[in-house]
PDB file of C-alpha atoms in Angstrom:
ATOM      1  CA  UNK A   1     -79.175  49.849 -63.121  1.00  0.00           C
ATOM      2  CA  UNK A   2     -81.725  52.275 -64.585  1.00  0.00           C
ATOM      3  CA  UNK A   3     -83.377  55.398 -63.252  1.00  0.00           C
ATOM      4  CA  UNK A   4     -86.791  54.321 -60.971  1.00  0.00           C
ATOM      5  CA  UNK A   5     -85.588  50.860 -59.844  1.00  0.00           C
ATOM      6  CA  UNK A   6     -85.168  50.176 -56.029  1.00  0.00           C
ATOM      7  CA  UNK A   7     -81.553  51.253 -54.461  1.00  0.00           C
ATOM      8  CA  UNK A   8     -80.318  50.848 -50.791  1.00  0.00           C
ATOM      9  CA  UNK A   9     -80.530  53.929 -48.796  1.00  0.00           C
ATOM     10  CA  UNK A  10     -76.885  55.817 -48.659  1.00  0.00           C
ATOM     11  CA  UNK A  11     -75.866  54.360 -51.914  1.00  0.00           C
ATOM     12  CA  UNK A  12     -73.382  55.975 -53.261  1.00  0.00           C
ATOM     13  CA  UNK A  13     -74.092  57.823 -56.364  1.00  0.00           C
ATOM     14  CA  UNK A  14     -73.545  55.370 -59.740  1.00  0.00           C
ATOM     15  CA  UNK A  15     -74.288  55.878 -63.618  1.00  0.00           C
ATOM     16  CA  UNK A  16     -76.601  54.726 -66.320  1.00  0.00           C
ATOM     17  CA  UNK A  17     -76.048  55.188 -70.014  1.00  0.00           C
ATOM     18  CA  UNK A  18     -76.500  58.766 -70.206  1.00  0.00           C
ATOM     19  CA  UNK A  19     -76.790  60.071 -66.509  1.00  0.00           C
ATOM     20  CA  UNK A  20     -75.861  59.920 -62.939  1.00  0.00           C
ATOM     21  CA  UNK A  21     -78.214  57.961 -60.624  1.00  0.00           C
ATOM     22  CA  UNK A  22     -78.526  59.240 -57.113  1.00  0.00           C
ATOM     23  CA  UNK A  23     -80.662  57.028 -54.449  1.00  0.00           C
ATOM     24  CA  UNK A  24     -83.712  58.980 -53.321  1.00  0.00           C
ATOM     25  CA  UNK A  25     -86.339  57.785 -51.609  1.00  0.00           C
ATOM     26  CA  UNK A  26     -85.514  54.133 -52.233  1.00  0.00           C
ATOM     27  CA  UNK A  27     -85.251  54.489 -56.203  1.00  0.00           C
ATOM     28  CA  UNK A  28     -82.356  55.534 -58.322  1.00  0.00           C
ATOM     29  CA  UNK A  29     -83.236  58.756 -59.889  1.00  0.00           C
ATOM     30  CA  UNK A  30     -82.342  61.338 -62.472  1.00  0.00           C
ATOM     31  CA  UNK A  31     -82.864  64.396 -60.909  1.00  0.00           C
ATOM     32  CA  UNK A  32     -80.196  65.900 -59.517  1.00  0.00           C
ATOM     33  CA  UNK A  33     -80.277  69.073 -56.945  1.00  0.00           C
ATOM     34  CA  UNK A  34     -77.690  72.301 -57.059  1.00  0.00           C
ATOM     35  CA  UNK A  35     -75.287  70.394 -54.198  1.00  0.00           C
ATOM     36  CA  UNK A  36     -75.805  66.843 -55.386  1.00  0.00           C
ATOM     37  CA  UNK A  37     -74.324  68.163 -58.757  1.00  0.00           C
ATOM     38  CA  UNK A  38     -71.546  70.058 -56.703  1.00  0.00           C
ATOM     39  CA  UNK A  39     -70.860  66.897 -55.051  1.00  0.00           C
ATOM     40  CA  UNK A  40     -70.168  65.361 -58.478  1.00  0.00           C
ATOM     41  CA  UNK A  41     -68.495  67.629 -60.264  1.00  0.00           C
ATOM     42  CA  UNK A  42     -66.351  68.870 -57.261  1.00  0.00           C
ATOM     43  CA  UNK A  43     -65.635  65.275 -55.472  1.00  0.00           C
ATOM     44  CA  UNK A  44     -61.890  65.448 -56.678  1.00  0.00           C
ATOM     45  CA  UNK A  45     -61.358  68.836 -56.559  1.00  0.00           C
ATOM     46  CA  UNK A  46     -58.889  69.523 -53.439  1.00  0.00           C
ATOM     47  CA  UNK A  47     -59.386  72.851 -51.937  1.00  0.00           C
ATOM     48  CA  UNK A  48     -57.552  72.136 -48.470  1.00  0.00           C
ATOM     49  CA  UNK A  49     -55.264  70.057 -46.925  1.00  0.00           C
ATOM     50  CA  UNK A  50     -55.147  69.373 -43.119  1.00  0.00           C
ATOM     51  CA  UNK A  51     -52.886  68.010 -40.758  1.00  0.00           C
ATOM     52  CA  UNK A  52     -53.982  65.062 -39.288  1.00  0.00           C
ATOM     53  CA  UNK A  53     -50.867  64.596 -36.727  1.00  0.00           C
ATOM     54  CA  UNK A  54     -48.677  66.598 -34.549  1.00  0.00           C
ATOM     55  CA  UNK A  55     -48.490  70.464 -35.117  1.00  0.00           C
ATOM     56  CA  UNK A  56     -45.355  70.449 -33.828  1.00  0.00           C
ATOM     57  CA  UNK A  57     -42.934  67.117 -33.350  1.00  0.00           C
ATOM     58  CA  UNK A  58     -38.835  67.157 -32.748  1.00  0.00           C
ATOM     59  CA  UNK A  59     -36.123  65.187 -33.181  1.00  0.00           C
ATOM     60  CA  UNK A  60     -32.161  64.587 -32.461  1.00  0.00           C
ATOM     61  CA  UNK A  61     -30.092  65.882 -35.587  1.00  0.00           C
ATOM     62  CA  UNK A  62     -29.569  63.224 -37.855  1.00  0.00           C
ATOM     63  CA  UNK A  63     -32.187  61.061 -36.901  1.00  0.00           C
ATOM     64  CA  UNK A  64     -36.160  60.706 -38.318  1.00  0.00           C
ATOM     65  CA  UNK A  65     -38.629  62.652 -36.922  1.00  0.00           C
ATOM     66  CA  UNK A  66     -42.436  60.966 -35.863  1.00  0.00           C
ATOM     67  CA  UNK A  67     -44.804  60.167 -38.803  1.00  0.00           C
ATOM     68  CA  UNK A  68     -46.268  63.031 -40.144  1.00  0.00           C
ATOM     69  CA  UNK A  69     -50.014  62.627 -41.776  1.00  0.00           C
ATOM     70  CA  UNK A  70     -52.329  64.858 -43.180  1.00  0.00           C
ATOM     71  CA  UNK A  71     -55.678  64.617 -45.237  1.00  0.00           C
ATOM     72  CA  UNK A  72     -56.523  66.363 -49.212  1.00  0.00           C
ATOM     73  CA  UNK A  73     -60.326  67.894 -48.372  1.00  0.00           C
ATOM     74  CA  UNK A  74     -62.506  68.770 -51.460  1.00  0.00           C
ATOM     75  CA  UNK A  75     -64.826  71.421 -51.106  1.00  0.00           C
ATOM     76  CA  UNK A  76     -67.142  69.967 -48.689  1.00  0.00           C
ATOM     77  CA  UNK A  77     -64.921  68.435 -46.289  1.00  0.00           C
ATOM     78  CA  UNK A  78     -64.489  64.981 -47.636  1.00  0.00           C
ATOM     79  CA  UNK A  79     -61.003  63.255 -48.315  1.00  0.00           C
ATOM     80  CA  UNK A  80     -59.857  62.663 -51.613  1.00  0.00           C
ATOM     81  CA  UNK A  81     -57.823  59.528 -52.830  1.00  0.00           C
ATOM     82  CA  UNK A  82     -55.540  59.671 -55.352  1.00  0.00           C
ATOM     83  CA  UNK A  83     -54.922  63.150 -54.629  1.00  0.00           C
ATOM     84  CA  UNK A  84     -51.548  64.472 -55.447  1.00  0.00           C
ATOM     85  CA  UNK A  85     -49.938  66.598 -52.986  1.00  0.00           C
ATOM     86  CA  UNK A  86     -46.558  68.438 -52.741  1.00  0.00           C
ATOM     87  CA  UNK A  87     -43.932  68.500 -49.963  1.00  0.00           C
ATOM     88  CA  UNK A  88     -42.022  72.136 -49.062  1.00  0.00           C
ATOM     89  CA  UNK A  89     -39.871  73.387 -46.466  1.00  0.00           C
ATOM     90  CA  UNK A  90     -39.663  77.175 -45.100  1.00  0.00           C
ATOM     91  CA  UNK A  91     -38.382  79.531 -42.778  1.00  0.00           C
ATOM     92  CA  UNK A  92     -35.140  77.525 -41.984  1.00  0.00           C
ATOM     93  CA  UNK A  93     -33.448  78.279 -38.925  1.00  0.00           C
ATOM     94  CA  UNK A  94     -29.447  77.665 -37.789  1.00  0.00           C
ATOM     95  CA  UNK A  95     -29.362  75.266 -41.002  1.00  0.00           C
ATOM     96  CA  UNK A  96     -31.897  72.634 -40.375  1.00  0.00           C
ATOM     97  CA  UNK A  97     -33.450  71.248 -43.002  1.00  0.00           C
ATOM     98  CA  UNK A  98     -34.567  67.789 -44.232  1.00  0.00           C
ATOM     99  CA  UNK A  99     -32.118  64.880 -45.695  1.00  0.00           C
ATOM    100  CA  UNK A 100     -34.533  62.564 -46.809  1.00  0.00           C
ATOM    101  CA  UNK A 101     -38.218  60.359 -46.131  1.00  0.00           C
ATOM    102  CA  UNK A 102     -40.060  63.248 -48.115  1.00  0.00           C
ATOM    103  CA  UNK A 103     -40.566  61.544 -51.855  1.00  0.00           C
ATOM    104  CA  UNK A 104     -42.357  64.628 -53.775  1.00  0.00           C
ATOM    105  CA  UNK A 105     -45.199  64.495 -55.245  1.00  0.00           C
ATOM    106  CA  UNK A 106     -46.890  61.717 -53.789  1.00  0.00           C
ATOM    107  CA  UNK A 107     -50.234  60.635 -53.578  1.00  0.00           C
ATOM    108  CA  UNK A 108     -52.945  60.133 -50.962  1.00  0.00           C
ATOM    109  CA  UNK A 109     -54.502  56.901 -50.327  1.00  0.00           C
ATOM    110  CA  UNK A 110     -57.996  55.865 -48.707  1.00  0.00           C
ATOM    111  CA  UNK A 111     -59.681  58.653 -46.945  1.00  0.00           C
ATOM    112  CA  UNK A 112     -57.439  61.132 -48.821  1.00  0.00           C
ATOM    113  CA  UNK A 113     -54.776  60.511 -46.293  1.00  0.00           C
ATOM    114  CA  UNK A 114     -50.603  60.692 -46.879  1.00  0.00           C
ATOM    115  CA  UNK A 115     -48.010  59.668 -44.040  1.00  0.00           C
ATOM    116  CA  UNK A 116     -44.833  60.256 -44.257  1.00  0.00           C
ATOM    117  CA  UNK A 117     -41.609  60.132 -41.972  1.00  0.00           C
ATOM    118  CA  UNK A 118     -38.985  63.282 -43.001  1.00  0.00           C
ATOM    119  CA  UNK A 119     -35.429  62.464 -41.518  1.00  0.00           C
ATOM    120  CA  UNK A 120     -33.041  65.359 -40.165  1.00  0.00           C
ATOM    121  CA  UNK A 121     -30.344  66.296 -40.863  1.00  0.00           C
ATOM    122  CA  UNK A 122     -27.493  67.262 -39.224  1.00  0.00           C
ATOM    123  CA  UNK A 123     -27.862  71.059 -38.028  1.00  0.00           C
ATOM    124  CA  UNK A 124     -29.741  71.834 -35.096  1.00  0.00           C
ATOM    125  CA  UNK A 125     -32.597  74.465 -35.948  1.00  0.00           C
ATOM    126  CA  UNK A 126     -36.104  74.673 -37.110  1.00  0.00           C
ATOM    127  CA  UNK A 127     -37.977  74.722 -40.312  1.00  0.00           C
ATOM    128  CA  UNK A 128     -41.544  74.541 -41.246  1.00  0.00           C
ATOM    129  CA  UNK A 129     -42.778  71.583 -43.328  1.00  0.00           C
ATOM    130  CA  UNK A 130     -45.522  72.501 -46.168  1.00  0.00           C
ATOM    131  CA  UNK A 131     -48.029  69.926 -47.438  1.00  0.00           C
ATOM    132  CA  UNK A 132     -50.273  71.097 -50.380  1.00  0.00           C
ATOM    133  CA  UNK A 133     -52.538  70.134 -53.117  1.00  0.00           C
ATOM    134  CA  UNK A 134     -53.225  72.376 -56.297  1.00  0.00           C
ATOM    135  CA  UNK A 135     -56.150  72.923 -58.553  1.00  0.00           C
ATOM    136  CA  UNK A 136     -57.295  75.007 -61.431  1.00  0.00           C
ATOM    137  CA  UNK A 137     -56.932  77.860 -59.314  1.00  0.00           C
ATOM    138  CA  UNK A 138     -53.113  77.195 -58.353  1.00  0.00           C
ATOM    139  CA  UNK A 139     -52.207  76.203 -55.087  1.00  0.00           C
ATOM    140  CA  UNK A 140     -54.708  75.070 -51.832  1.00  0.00           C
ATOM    141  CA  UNK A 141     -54.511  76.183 -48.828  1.00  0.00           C
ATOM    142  CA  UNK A 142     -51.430  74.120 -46.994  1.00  0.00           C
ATOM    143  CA  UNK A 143     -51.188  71.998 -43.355  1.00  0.00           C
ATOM    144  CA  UNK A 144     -48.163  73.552 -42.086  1.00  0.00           C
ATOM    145  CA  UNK A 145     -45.915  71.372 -39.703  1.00  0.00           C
ATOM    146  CA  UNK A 146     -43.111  72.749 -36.924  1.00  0.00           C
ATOM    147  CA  UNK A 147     -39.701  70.808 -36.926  1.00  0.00           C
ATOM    148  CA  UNK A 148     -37.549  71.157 -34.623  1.00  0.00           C
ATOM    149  CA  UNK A 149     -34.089  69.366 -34.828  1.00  0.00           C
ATOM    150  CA  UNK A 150     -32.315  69.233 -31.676  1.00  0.00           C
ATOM    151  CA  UNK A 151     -28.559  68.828 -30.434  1.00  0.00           C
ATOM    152  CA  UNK A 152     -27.843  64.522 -29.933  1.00  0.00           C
ATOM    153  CA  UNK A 153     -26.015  63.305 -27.110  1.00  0.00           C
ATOM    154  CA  UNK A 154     -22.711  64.929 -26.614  1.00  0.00           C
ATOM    155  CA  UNK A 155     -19.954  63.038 -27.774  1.00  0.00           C
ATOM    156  CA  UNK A 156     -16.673  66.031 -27.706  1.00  0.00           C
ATOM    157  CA  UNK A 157     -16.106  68.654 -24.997  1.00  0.00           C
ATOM    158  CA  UNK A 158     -13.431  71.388 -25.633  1.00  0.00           C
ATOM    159  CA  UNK A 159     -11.847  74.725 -24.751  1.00  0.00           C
ATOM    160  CA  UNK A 160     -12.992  77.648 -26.370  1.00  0.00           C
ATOM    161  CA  UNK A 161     -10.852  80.063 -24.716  1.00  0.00           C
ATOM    162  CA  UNK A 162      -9.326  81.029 -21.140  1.00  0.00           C
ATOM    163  CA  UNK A 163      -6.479  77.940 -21.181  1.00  0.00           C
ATOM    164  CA  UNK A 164      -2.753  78.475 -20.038  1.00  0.00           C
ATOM    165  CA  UNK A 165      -3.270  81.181 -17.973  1.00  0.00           C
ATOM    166  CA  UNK A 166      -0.990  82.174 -15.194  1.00  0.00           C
ATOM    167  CA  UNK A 167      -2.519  83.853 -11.674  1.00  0.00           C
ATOM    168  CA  UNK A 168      -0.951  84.330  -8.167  1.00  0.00           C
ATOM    169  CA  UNK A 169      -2.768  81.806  -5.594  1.00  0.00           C
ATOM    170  CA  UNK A 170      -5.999  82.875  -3.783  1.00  0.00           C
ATOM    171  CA  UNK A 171      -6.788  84.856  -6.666  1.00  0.00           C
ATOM    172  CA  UNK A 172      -8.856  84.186  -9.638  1.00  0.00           C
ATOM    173  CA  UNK A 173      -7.915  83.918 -13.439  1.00  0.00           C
ATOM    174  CA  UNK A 174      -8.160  86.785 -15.068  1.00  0.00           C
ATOM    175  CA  UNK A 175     -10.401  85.468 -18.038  1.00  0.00           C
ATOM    176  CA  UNK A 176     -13.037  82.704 -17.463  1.00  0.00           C
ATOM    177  CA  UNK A 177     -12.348  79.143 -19.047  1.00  0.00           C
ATOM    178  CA  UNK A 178     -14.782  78.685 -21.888  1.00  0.00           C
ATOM    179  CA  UNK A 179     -16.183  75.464 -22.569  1.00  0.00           C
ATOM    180  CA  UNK A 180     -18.348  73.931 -24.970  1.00  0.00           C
ATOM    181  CA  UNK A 181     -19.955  70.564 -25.430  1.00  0.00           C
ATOM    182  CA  UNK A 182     -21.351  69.271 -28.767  1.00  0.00           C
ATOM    183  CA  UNK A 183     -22.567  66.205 -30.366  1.00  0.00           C
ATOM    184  CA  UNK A 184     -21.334  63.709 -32.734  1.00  0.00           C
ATOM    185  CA  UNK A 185     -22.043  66.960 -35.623  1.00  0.00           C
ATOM    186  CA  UNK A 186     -20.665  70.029 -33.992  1.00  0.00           C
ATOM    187  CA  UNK A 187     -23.948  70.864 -32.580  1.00  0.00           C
ATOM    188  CA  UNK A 188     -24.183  72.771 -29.129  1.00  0.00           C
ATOM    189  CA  UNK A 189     -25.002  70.561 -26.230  1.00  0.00           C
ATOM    190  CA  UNK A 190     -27.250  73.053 -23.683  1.00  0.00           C
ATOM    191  CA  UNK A 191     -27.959  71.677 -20.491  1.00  0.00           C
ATOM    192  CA  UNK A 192     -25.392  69.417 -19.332  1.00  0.00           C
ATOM    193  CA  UNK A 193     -22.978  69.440 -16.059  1.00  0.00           C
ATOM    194  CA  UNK A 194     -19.982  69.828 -16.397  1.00  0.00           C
ATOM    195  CA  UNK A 195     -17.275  69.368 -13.552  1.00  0.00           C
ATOM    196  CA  UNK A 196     -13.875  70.846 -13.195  1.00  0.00           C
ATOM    197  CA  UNK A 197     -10.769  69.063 -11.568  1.00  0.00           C
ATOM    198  CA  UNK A 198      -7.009  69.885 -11.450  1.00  0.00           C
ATOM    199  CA  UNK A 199      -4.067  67.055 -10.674  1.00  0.00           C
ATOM    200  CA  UNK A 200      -1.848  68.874  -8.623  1.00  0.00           C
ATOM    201  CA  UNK A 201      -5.027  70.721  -6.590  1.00  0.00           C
ATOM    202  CA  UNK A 202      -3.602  74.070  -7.794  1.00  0.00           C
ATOM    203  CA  UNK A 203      -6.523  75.073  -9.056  1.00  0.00           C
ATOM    204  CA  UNK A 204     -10.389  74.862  -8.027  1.00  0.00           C
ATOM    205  CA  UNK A 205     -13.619  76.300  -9.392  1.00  0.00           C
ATOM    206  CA  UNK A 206     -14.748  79.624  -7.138  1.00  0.00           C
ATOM    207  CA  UNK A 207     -16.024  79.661  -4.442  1.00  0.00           C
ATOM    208  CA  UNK A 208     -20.248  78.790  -4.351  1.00  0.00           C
ATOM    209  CA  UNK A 209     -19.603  77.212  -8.466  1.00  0.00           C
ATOM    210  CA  UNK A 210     -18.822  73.247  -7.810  1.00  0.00           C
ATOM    211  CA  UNK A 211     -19.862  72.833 -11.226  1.00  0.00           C
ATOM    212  CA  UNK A 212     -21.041  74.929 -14.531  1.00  0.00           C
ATOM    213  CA  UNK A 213     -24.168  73.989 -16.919  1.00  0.00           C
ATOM    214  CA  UNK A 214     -23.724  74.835 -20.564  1.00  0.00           C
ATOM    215  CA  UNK A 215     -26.035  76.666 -22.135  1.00  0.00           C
ATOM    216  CA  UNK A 216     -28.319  77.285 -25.464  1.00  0.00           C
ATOM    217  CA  UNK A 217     -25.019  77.415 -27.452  1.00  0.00           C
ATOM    218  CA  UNK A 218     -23.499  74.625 -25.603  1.00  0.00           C
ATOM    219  CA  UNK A 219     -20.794  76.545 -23.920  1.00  0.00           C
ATOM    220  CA  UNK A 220     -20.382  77.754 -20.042  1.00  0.00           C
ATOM    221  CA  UNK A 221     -18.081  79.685 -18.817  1.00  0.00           C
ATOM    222  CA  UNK A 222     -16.011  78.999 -15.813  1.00  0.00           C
ATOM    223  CA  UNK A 223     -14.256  80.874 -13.191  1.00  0.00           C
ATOM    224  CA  UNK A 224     -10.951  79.273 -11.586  1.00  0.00           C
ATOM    225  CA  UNK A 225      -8.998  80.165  -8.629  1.00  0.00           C
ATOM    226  CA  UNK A 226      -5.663  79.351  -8.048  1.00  0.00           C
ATOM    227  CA  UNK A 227      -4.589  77.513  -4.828  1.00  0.00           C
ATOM    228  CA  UNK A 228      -0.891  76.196  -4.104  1.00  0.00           C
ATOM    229  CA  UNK A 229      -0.978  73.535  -1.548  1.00  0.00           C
ATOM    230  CA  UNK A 230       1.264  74.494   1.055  1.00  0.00           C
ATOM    231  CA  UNK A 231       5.018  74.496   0.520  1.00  0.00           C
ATOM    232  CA  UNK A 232       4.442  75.326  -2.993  1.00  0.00           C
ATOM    233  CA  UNK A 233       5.862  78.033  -5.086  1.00  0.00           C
ATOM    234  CA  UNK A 234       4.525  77.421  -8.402  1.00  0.00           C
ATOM    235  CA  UNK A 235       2.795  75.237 -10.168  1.00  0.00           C
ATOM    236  CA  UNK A 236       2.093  74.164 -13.592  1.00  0.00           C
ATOM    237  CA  UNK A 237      -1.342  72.349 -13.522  1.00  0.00           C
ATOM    238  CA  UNK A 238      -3.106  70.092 -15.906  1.00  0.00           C
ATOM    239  CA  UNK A 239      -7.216  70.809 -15.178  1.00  0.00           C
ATOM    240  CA  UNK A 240      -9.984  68.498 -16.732  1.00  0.00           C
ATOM    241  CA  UNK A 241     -13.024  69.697 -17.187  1.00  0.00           C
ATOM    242  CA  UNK A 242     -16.432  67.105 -18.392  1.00  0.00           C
ATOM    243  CA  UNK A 243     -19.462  65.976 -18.119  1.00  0.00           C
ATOM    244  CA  UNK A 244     -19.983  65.629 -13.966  1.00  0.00           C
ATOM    245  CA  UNK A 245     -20.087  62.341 -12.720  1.00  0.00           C
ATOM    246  CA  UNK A 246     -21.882  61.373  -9.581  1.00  0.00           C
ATOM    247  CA  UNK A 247     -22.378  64.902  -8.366  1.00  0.00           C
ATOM    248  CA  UNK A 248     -24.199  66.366  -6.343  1.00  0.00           C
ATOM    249  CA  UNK A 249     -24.688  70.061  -5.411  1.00  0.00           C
ATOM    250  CA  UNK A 250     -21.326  71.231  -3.488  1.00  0.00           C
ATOM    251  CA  UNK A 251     -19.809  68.206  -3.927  1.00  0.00           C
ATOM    252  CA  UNK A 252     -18.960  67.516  -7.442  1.00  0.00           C
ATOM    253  CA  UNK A 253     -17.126  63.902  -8.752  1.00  0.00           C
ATOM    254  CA  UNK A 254     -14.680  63.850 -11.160  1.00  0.00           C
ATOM    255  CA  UNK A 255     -15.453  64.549 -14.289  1.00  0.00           C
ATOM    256  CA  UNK A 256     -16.848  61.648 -16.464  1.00  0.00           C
ATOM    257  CA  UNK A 257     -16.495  61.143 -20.063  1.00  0.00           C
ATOM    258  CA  UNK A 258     -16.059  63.370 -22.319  1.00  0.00           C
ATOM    259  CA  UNK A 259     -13.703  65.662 -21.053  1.00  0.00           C
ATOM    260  CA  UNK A 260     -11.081  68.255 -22.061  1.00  0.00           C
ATOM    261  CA  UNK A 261      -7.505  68.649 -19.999  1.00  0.00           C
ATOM    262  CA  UNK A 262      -5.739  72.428 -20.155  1.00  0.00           C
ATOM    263  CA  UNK A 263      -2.944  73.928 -18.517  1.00  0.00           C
ATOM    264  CA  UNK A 264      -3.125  76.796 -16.289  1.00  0.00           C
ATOM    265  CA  UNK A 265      -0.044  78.192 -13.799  1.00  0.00           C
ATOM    266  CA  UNK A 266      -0.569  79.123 -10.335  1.00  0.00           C
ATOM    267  CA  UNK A 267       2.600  80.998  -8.748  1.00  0.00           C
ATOM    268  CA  UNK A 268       3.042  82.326  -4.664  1.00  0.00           C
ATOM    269  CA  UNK A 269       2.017  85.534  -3.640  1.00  0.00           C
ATOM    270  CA  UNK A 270       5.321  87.682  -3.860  1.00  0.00           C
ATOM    271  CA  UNK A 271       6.869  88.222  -0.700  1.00  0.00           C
ATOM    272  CA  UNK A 272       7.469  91.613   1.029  1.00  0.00           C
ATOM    273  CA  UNK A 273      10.772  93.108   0.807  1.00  0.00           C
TER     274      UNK A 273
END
């Protein structure tokens, strides 16, 4: 291959002895312009790298979040292989982070591409996710991902506070029962149902709250009556309180698994002298 024989159009640019070739006009040539010598001496120069996937992608603590890819761009917008690029994390909230899939530095292949899958761990949170590339002027401009590691299912429900209580009947506890539901590691459970049911019927939820939905912490707080059946003086309940089963507004079932069981005492209104 010399400079002035025939080439295919779109050739990509080659060498002879002493100089780069471009095709150009149907012959390989010498003669280079200012951005076909850019081209050259820039090809593997990484000035950017982009996110290809997801801006934002989630997953259950402890688990591995969707494939993350994103692309090393030299200075005219074409992907570089072989390109190394390093893996960060920032701006950690509630204590997530990353336990593993992330093997830093790596390298890109065809295209100038790199796909990885990070796995969470076990806090619930956010964090940010840094891809970058680095040249002789330090550091390029990063693709910035948005983790978010969420509560799993819940596994444990328990009392926070509000348990053994004593109240006369008709009236409510003085403190609400506070519940929270978590998952298999500690994390708050928001959203779920919970139902509350005693075994002697000495004690209901109040009036117009058949059952309580935890919120962002994973806790809900719950309001109990006391309510001696008749011919009752006292009573020393045991109350379960879990995830509701086969409710429905009004009308809540018993509670399904997992549940908690308290004590709380109900006692007669005092009689009149």
């Amino acid at each position: 291959m010399r400079a002035g024989t025939r080439c295919v159009a779109n050739s990509p640019a080659a060498r002879d002895s002493t100089h780069v070739l471009f095709c150009r006009g149907g012959r390989w040539t010498k003669t280079l312009t200012f951005g076909e010598a850019a081209r050259v001496i820039f090809a593997k120069t990484p000035t950017k790298v982009e996110l290809v996937s997801k801006a934002d992608v989630s997953t259950a603590a402890g688990t591995f979040f969707p494939a993350v890819t994103v692309r090393v761009l030299n200075p005219f917008g074409d992907g570089i292989e072989g390109a190394v690029v390093n893996l960060s994390t920032a701006d950690s909230v509630g204590g997530a982070g990353i336990a593993g899939g992330l093997a830093t530095p790596a390298t890109t292949g065809p295209g100038g591409t790199l796909t990885f899958t990070p796995a969470a761990n076990t806090s619930a949170g956010t964090l940010k996710l840094l891809a970058s590339a680095s040249n002789a002027n330090g550091p390029t401009e990063p693709a910035v991902v948005s983790l978010t590691v969420t509560a799993g299912p819940v596994t444990n429900v328990a009392v926070v506070s509000g348990a053994g209580q004593s109240t006369v009947e008709l009236t409510n506890f003085a403190q609400p029962v506070v519940i929270k539901a978590s998952d298999a590691f500690g994390n708050g459970v928001s959203g779920l149902e919970l139902a509350t049911f005693s075994l002697n019927g000495c004690v209901t939820q109040a009036i117009g709250t058949p059952t309580s939905t935890t919120g962002a912490a994973g806790t809900a707080s719950i309001t109990l009556t006391g309510n001696l059946p008749f011919g009752m003086t006292t009573c020393s309940d045991t109350v379960a309180t879990g995830r509701a089963a086969g409710s429905s507004p009004g009308t809540p079932g018993s509670p399904g698994s997992p549940s908690v069981t308290y004590s709380m005492n109900v006692t007669s209104i005092p009689l009149a002298p």
